[in-house]
Tab-separated table of C-alpha atoms and ligand atoms in Angstrom:
chain	number	residue	atom	x	y	z
A	1	MET	CA	34.641	-13.494	5.223
A	2	ASP	CA	38.243	-13.126	6.779
A	3	ASN	CA	38.598	-8.929	5.238
A	4	PRO	CA	38.430	-6.803	8.725
A	5	LEU	CA	37.572	-3.861	6.969
A	6	LEU	CA	34.435	-5.333	5.381
A	7	GLU	CA	33.506	-7.141	8.770
A	8	ARG	CA	33.544	-3.693	10.590
A	9	LEU	CA	31.653	-2.380	7.630
A	10	ASN	CA	29.108	-5.320	8.255
A	11	GLU	CA	28.858	-4.585	11.931
A	12	ASN	CA	28.280	-0.822	11.282
A	13	LEU	CA	25.666	-1.227	8.478
A	14	ARG	CA	23.914	-3.767	10.826
A	15	ALA	CA	23.938	-1.243	13.793
A	16	LEU	CA	22.766	1.383	11.763
A	17	LYS	CA	19.820	-0.959	10.080
A	18	LEU	CA	21.141	-0.299	6.460
A	19	HIS	CA	20.061	-3.825	5.703
A	20	ARG	CA	19.928	-3.474	2.019
A	21	VAL	CA	23.284	-1.925	1.643
A	22	ARG	CA	24.815	-4.722	3.902
A	23	GLU	CA	22.998	-6.830	1.575
A	24	ARG	CA	24.385	-5.446	-1.550
A	25	LEU	CA	28.045	-4.017	-0.411
A	26	GLU	CA	30.196	-7.002	-1.510
A	27	ALA	CA	28.855	-7.097	-4.999
A	28	GLU	CA	28.730	-3.453	-5.396
A	29	LEU	CA	32.325	-3.304	-4.487
A	30	GLU	CA	32.984	-5.444	-6.925
A	31	ASN	CA	31.194	-3.654	-9.607
A	32	ALA	CA	32.845	-0.409	-8.406
A	33	GLY	CA	36.329	-2.106	-8.720
A	34	ARG	CA	35.689	-3.000	-12.191
A	35	ASP	CA	33.554	-0.055	-13.551
A	36	MET	CA	35.109	2.505	-11.179
A	37	PRO	CA	32.006	5.110	-11.062
A	38	PRO	CA	32.416	8.257	-9.268
A	39	TYR	CA	32.656	7.684	-5.396
A	40	ALA	CA	29.534	9.839	-5.090
A	41	GLU	CA	27.828	7.709	-7.667
A	42	PHE	CA	28.679	4.494	-5.629
A	43	LEU	CA	27.314	5.926	-2.236
A	44	SER	CA	24.298	7.295	-4.159
A	45	LYS	CA	23.208	4.009	-5.691
A	46	LEU	CA	23.892	2.159	-2.378
A	47	LEU	CA	21.770	4.669	-0.657
A	48	ASP	CA	18.829	4.575	-3.301
A	49	ASP	CA	18.431	1.066	-3.055
A	50	GLU	CA	18.392	1.077	1.107
A	51	LEU	CA	15.599	3.862	0.735
A	52	ALA	CA	13.590	1.879	-2.064
A	53	VAL	CA	13.417	-1.340	0.297
A	54	LYS	CA	12.896	0.706	3.313
A	55	LEU	CA	9.926	2.620	1.572
A	56	GLU	CA	8.526	-0.592	0.141
A	57	LYS	CA	8.400	-2.258	3.439
A	58	GLN	CA	6.914	0.880	5.142
A	59	THR	CA	4.009	0.926	2.352
A	60	SER	CA	3.440	-2.693	2.718
A	61	LEU	CA	3.231	-2.375	6.640
A	62	SER	CA	1.024	0.689	6.358
A	63	THR	CA	-1.156	-0.965	3.839
A	64	SER	CA	-1.988	-4.196	6.144
A	65	LEU	CA	-2.530	-1.527	8.995
A	66	ALA	CA	-5.055	0.198	6.798
A	67	LYS	CA	-7.046	-3.229	6.785
A	68	LEU	CA	-8.223	-2.473	2.903
A	69	PRO	CA	-11.017	-5.075	1.869
A	70	TYR	CA	-8.330	-5.477	-1.220
A	71	VAL	CA	-6.011	-3.992	-3.213
A	72	LYS	CA	-7.050	-1.932	-6.245
A	73	THR	CA	-5.357	0.880	-7.582
A	74	LEU	CA	-6.637	3.916	-9.776
A	75	GLU	CA	-4.446	2.735	-12.188
A	76	ALA	CA	-6.434	-0.442	-12.815
A	77	PHE	CA	-9.682	1.884	-12.692
A	78	ASP	CA	-11.391	1.735	-16.075
A	79	PHE	CA	-12.676	5.226	-16.570
A	80	GLY	CA	-14.055	4.755	-20.123
A	81	PHE	CA	-16.427	2.229	-18.525
A	82	GLN	CA	-17.998	4.659	-15.885
A	83	PRO	CA	-18.166	8.087	-17.752
A	84	SER	CA	-20.070	9.600	-14.756
A	85	VAL	CA	-16.849	9.565	-12.946
A	86	ASP	CA	-14.712	12.628	-14.060
A	87	ALA	CA	-11.189	10.994	-14.359
A	88	LYS	CA	-9.514	14.575	-13.842
A	89	GLN	CA	-11.471	15.207	-10.540
A	90	ILE	CA	-10.230	11.956	-9.091
A	91	LYS	CA	-6.679	12.299	-10.307
A	92	GLU	CA	-7.132	15.879	-8.204
A	93	LEU	CA	-7.952	14.162	-5.455
A	94	ALA	CA	-5.327	11.408	-5.893
A	95	ALA	CA	-3.015	14.052	-4.885
A	96	CYS	CA	-4.441	13.765	-1.348
A	97	LEU	CA	-4.597	17.681	-0.657
A	98	PHE	CA	-8.030	16.963	0.463
A	99	VAL	CA	-6.245	14.632	3.271
A	100	GLY	CA	-3.947	17.477	4.346
A	101	ARG	CA	-7.206	19.664	4.542
A	102	ALA	CA	-9.052	17.395	6.687
A	103	GLU	CA	-11.964	17.474	4.014
A	104	ASN	CA	-14.056	14.640	2.700
A	105	VAL	CA	-14.825	12.557	-0.430
A	106	ILE	CA	-18.148	10.727	-0.688
A	107	PHE	CA	-18.979	8.471	-3.494
A	108	LEU	CA	-22.697	7.559	-3.919
A	109	GLY	CA	-23.923	5.277	-6.801
A	110	PRO	CA	-25.532	1.709	-7.126
A	111	PRO	CA	-24.028	-1.321	-6.245
A	112	GLY	CA	-20.843	-2.467	-8.289
A	113	THR	CA	-20.159	0.764	-9.863
A	114	GLY	CA	-16.748	1.133	-8.240
A	115	LYS	CA	-17.450	3.075	-5.227
A	116	THR	CA	-15.019	0.742	-2.596
A	117	HIS	CA	-12.466	0.496	-5.533
A	118	LEU	CA	-12.246	4.155	-5.833
A	119	ALA	CA	-12.028	4.541	-1.828
A	120	VAL	CA	-9.462	1.784	-1.593
A	121	ALA	CA	-7.876	3.680	-4.806
A	122	LEU	CA	-7.710	6.998	-2.596
A	123	GLY	CA	-6.639	4.985	0.401
A	124	LEU	CA	-3.538	3.853	-1.307
A	125	LYS	CA	-2.528	7.224	-2.782
A	126	ALA	CA	-2.905	8.558	0.834
A	127	ILE	CA	-0.567	6.030	2.307
A	128	ALA	CA	1.904	6.619	-0.525
A	129	HIS	CA	1.808	10.201	0.712
A	130	LYS	CA	2.425	8.778	4.241
A	131	TYR	CA	-0.838	9.453	5.712
A	132	ARG	CA	-2.222	6.931	8.244
A	133	VAL	CA	-5.447	5.218	6.791
A	134	LEU	CA	-8.038	2.880	8.230
A	135	PHE	CA	-10.953	1.249	5.965
A	136	VAL	CA	-13.907	-0.038	8.011
A	137	SER	CA	-17.447	-0.898	6.769
A	138	ALA	CA	-20.377	1.146	8.254
A	139	ALA	CA	-21.845	-1.903	9.832
A	140	ALA	CA	-18.441	-2.966	11.265
A	141	LEU	CA	-18.277	0.263	12.772
A	142	VAL	CA	-20.750	0.819	14.473
A	143	ALA	CA	-20.742	-2.831	15.916
A	144	SER	CA	-17.318	-2.212	17.146
A	145	LEU	CA	-18.514	1.292	18.690
A	146	ASN	CA	-21.447	-0.663	20.498
A	147	LYS	CA	-19.366	-2.925	21.699
A	148	ALA	CA	-17.001	-0.718	23.204
A	149	TYR	CA	-19.867	1.337	24.770
A	150	SER	CA	-21.586	-2.022	26.313
A	151	GLU	CA	-17.837	-2.640	27.939
A	152	ASN	CA	-17.273	0.784	29.009
A	153	LYS	CA	-14.645	1.705	26.368
A	154	LEU	CA	-16.024	3.880	24.012
A	155	GLU	CA	-13.973	6.861	24.605
A	156	GLU	CA	-11.050	4.554	23.566
A	157	LYS	CA	-12.534	3.328	20.431
A	158	LEU	CA	-13.344	6.830	19.486
A	159	LYS	CA	-10.071	8.106	19.789
A	160	GLN	CA	-8.868	4.820	17.809
A	161	TYR	CA	-11.085	5.886	15.052
A	162	CYS	CA	-10.024	9.320	15.239
A	163	MET	CA	-6.232	8.495	15.031
A	164	PRO	CA	-5.823	8.069	11.417
A	165	ARG	CA	-5.490	11.012	8.812
A	166	LEU	CA	-8.101	9.210	6.703
A	167	LEU	CA	-10.572	7.060	7.572
A	168	ILE	CA	-12.481	5.380	4.653
A	169	ILE	CA	-16.297	4.367	5.969
A	170	ASP	CA	-17.396	1.677	3.289
A	171	GLU	CA	-21.306	0.941	2.556
A	172	ILE	CA	-23.354	3.640	4.652
A	173	GLY	CA	-26.820	2.526	3.803
A	174	TYR	CA	-26.736	-1.130	3.189
A	175	VAL	CA	-27.740	-1.917	6.716
A	176	PRO	CA	-29.980	0.108	8.509
A	177	VAL	CA	-28.423	1.774	11.671
A	178	ASP	CA	-30.672	1.933	14.935
A	179	THR	CA	-30.621	5.083	16.721
A	180	HIS	CA	-28.270	4.614	19.297
A	181	GLY	CA	-25.617	3.242	16.510
A	182	ALA	CA	-26.346	6.443	14.528
A	183	HIS	CA	-25.504	8.486	17.568
A	184	LEU	CA	-22.305	6.758	18.012
A	185	LEU	CA	-21.523	7.321	14.530
A	186	PHE	CA	-22.538	10.717	14.700
A	187	GLN	CA	-19.823	10.856	17.471
A	188	ILE	CA	-16.793	9.593	15.102
A	189	ILE	CA	-18.026	12.263	12.281
A	190	SER	CA	-18.421	15.110	14.365
A	191	ARG	CA	-14.833	14.238	16.278
A	192	ARG	CA	-12.941	13.983	12.877
A	193	TYR	CA	-14.987	17.158	11.594
A	194	GLU	CA	-12.374	19.560	10.336
A	195	ARG	CA	-9.750	17.485	11.809
A	196	GLY	CA	-9.320	13.966	9.993
A	197	SER	CA	-10.663	13.038	6.485
A	198	ILE	CA	-13.531	10.692	5.816
A	199	VAL	CA	-14.307	8.854	2.640
A	200	LEU	CA	-17.241	7.492	2.342
A	201	THR	CA	-19.379	5.267	-0.007
A	202	SER	CA	-23.135	4.707	-0.069
A	203	ASN	CA	-25.590	3.321	-2.386
A	204	ARG	CA	-28.164	5.646	-1.079
A	205	GLY	CA	-28.679	9.412	-2.176
A	206	PHE	CA	-28.667	11.778	0.928
A	207	GLY	CA	-32.411	11.956	0.571
A	208	GLN	CA	-32.630	8.578	1.879
A	209	TRP	CA	-30.122	9.053	5.067
A	210	ASP	CA	-33.045	9.684	7.490
A	211	GLU	CA	-34.553	6.080	6.508
A	212	ILE	CA	-30.980	4.391	7.165
A	213	PHE	CA	-30.771	6.087	10.596
A	214	GLY	CA	-34.240	6.072	11.443
A	215	ASP	CA	-34.336	9.413	12.468
A	216	ALA	CA	-34.124	12.603	10.385
A	217	ILE	CA	-32.332	14.867	13.219
A	218	ILE	CA	-29.323	12.992	13.687
A	219	ALA	CA	-29.102	12.283	9.745
A	220	THR	CA	-29.172	16.011	8.944
A	221	ALA	CA	-26.342	16.140	11.850
A	222	ILE	CA	-24.324	13.897	10.150
A	223	LEU	CA	-24.772	14.997	7.112
A	224	ASP	CA	-24.312	18.595	8.021
A	225	ARG	CA	-20.630	17.723	9.211
A	226	LEU	CA	-19.795	15.374	6.658
A	227	LEU	CA	-20.600	17.674	3.810
A	228	HIS	CA	-19.309	20.999	5.086
A	229	HIS	CA	-16.074	20.421	3.303
A	230	SER	CA	-16.236	17.695	0.995
A	231	THR	CA	-16.348	16.370	-2.766
A	232	VAL	CA	-19.197	14.339	-3.535
A	233	ILE	CA	-19.081	12.051	-6.348
A	234	ASN	CA	-22.132	10.749	-7.968
A	235	ILE	CA	-21.846	7.734	-9.841
A	236	LYS	CA	-24.298	6.903	-12.287
A	237	GLY	CA	-23.628	3.841	-14.160
A	238	ASP	CA	-23.864	0.027	-14.763
A	239	SER	CA	-22.581	-2.514	-12.419
A	240	PHE	CA	-19.013	-3.647	-13.476
A	241	ARG	CA	-19.726	-7.083	-11.625
A	242	LEU	CA	-22.715	-7.346	-14.005
A	243	LYS	CA	-20.663	-6.490	-17.108
A	244	GLU	CA	-18.141	-9.140	-16.241
A	245	LYS	CA	-20.584	-11.635	-15.687
A	246	LYS	CA	-22.273	-10.561	-19.015
A	247	ARG	CA	-18.884	-11.221	-20.619
A	248	ALA	CA	-18.554	-14.688	-18.969
A	249	GLY	CA	-22.001	-15.582	-20.521
A	250	LEU	CA	-23.686	-16.028	-17.193
A	251	LEU	CA	-26.528	-13.305	-18.026
A	252	LYS	CA	-28.042	-12.660	-21.361
A	253	SER	CA	-27.732	-9.167	-22.733
A	254	GLY	CA	-30.334	-7.168	-24.857
A	255	ASN	CA	-33.858	-6.883	-24.139
A	256	ASP	CA	-33.926	-9.587	-21.465
A	257	ASN	CA	-33.031	-7.578	-18.416
A	258	ASN	CA	-34.789	-9.213	-15.785
A	259	GLY	CA	-31.624	-11.503	-14.675
A	260	LEU	CA	-29.690	-8.179	-14.347
A	261	ASP	CA	-32.235	-6.745	-12.088
A	262	LEU	CA	-32.498	-9.624	-9.825
A	263	ILE	CA	-28.745	-9.732	-9.587
A	264	SER	CA	-28.892	-5.989	-9.246
A	265	LYS	CA	-31.337	-6.427	-6.289
A	266	ALA	CA	-29.114	-9.359	-4.881
A	267	MET	CA	-25.906	-7.092	-4.419
B	301	ADP	P1	-19.209	-0.939	-5.170
B	301	ADP	O1	-18.467	-0.565	-4.201
B	301	ADP	O2	-19.695	0.335	-5.946
B	301	ADP	O3	-20.176	-1.885	-4.803
B	301	ADP	P2	-17.018	-1.965	-6.095
B	301	ADP	O4	-16.098	-1.021	-6.065
B	301	ADP	O5	-16.632	-2.950	-5.218
B	301	ADP	O6	-18.546	-1.351	-6.277
B	301	ADP	O7	-16.648	-2.825	-7.493
B	301	ADP	C1	-17.115	-4.138	-7.916
B	301	ADP	C2	-15.830	-4.958	-8.725
B	301	ADP	O8	-15.938	-4.256	-9.974
B	301	ADP	C3	-14.496	-4.749	-8.139
B	301	ADP	O9	-13.718	-5.790	-8.061
B	301	ADP	C4	-14.131	-3.186	-8.720
B	301	ADP	O10	-12.451	-3.600	-8.683
B	301	ADP	C5	-14.487	-3.533	-9.964
B	301	ADP	N1	-14.953	-2.476	-10.851
B	301	ADP	C6	-15.716	-1.334	-10.597
B	301	ADP	N2	-15.979	-0.568	-11.386
B	301	ADP	C7	-14.597	-0.686	-12.212
B	301	ADP	C8	-13.827	0.345	-13.393
B	301	ADP	N3	-14.580	1.060	-13.797
B	301	ADP	N4	-13.014	-0.395	-13.848
B	301	ADP	C9	-12.229	-1.564	-13.441
B	301	ADP	N5	-12.734	-2.119	-12.214
B	301	ADP	C10	-13.774	-1.915	-11.720
B	302	MG	MG1	-18.630	-1.223	-2.237
C-alpha cells in the first residue's frame, strides 16, 4: 500500500477497532468510485457491516459463556408435534419481557418432550436481547454449590449463579437432592427471587417435589418463591426422541407399546 491517505485510514481504523471496515475499505472505495453512491449511503453501508460483525461475535461469545448443552432454536421447534405447547405463549416469552421483569418460566413434562430444547431456545432469545445467560443442570448446580461449601467458598459461588440475568436450571427431579443440597438450591432460588429470572425444567410435577428434596418444608419454600412470578408450561405429549427412533425403524409402532415404555423409563 503506497497511498499515505489509505495508510492513515488503516491505522485509524485499527486504533478504533473497526476491523470489518478496515477489511472492506479498499473494495468499497473501489465500488464507490464506480457506482458513486451518496456519501451517507457509503458510510452507512460500511458501518452496518461493522456492526453486524461485532454483534455476531458478541452473540457467539455470550452463547459460549452461557454453557448451553446444545444450540436449538425456537424456529427449529415443531409445535405441530407437541400441541400441548401453546406456540403463541412461547413466542410471547421469546420477547424476553419476563427476563426484564425477573420472572420465571417452568417447563414440566415427561422425558423427550422438548423441555430442554425450549429452555435453550429461550436462552438464545435472551442472549439476542443482550441478557447474560447461564445454563446448568440441577445436579451440576447442587454439586458445584456443595463443593464450594466444603471449600469455604459458598458465598462466591452463590454470587456467581446470581450474576446472570437468566439462569436455566435443567432437569430438576432426575436425581434426588439431599437436604443439604436442597438448602443450597433454596439459597439460589431465594437470592434470585424478584431479582433475576430462572427457567427451570422438570420431569416431576410440583406435587412430587417433596420426594425430590426428601423434605416437604424445603420443597414448599423453593416452590413458593419460584412460582410467585412465573409461567408454568405443562407439556403432555409424546417423546420426540421416540418418534425419531420409531421413524428410523428401531421401534415397532402400533399395539406393541412395550418397547416404548422401556425406553421411556430408561431416558
Ligand atoms: P426433554 O428435555 O423434555 O427431555 P429435549 O428438549 O432434550 O427433551 O428433547 C429431546 C430431543 O428432541 C432434542 O434433540 C430436541 O431438540 C428434540 N425435540 C423435542 N421436541 C421437539 C419438537 N417439538 N420439535 C423439534 N425437536 C424437538
Ligand atoms: Mg431435558
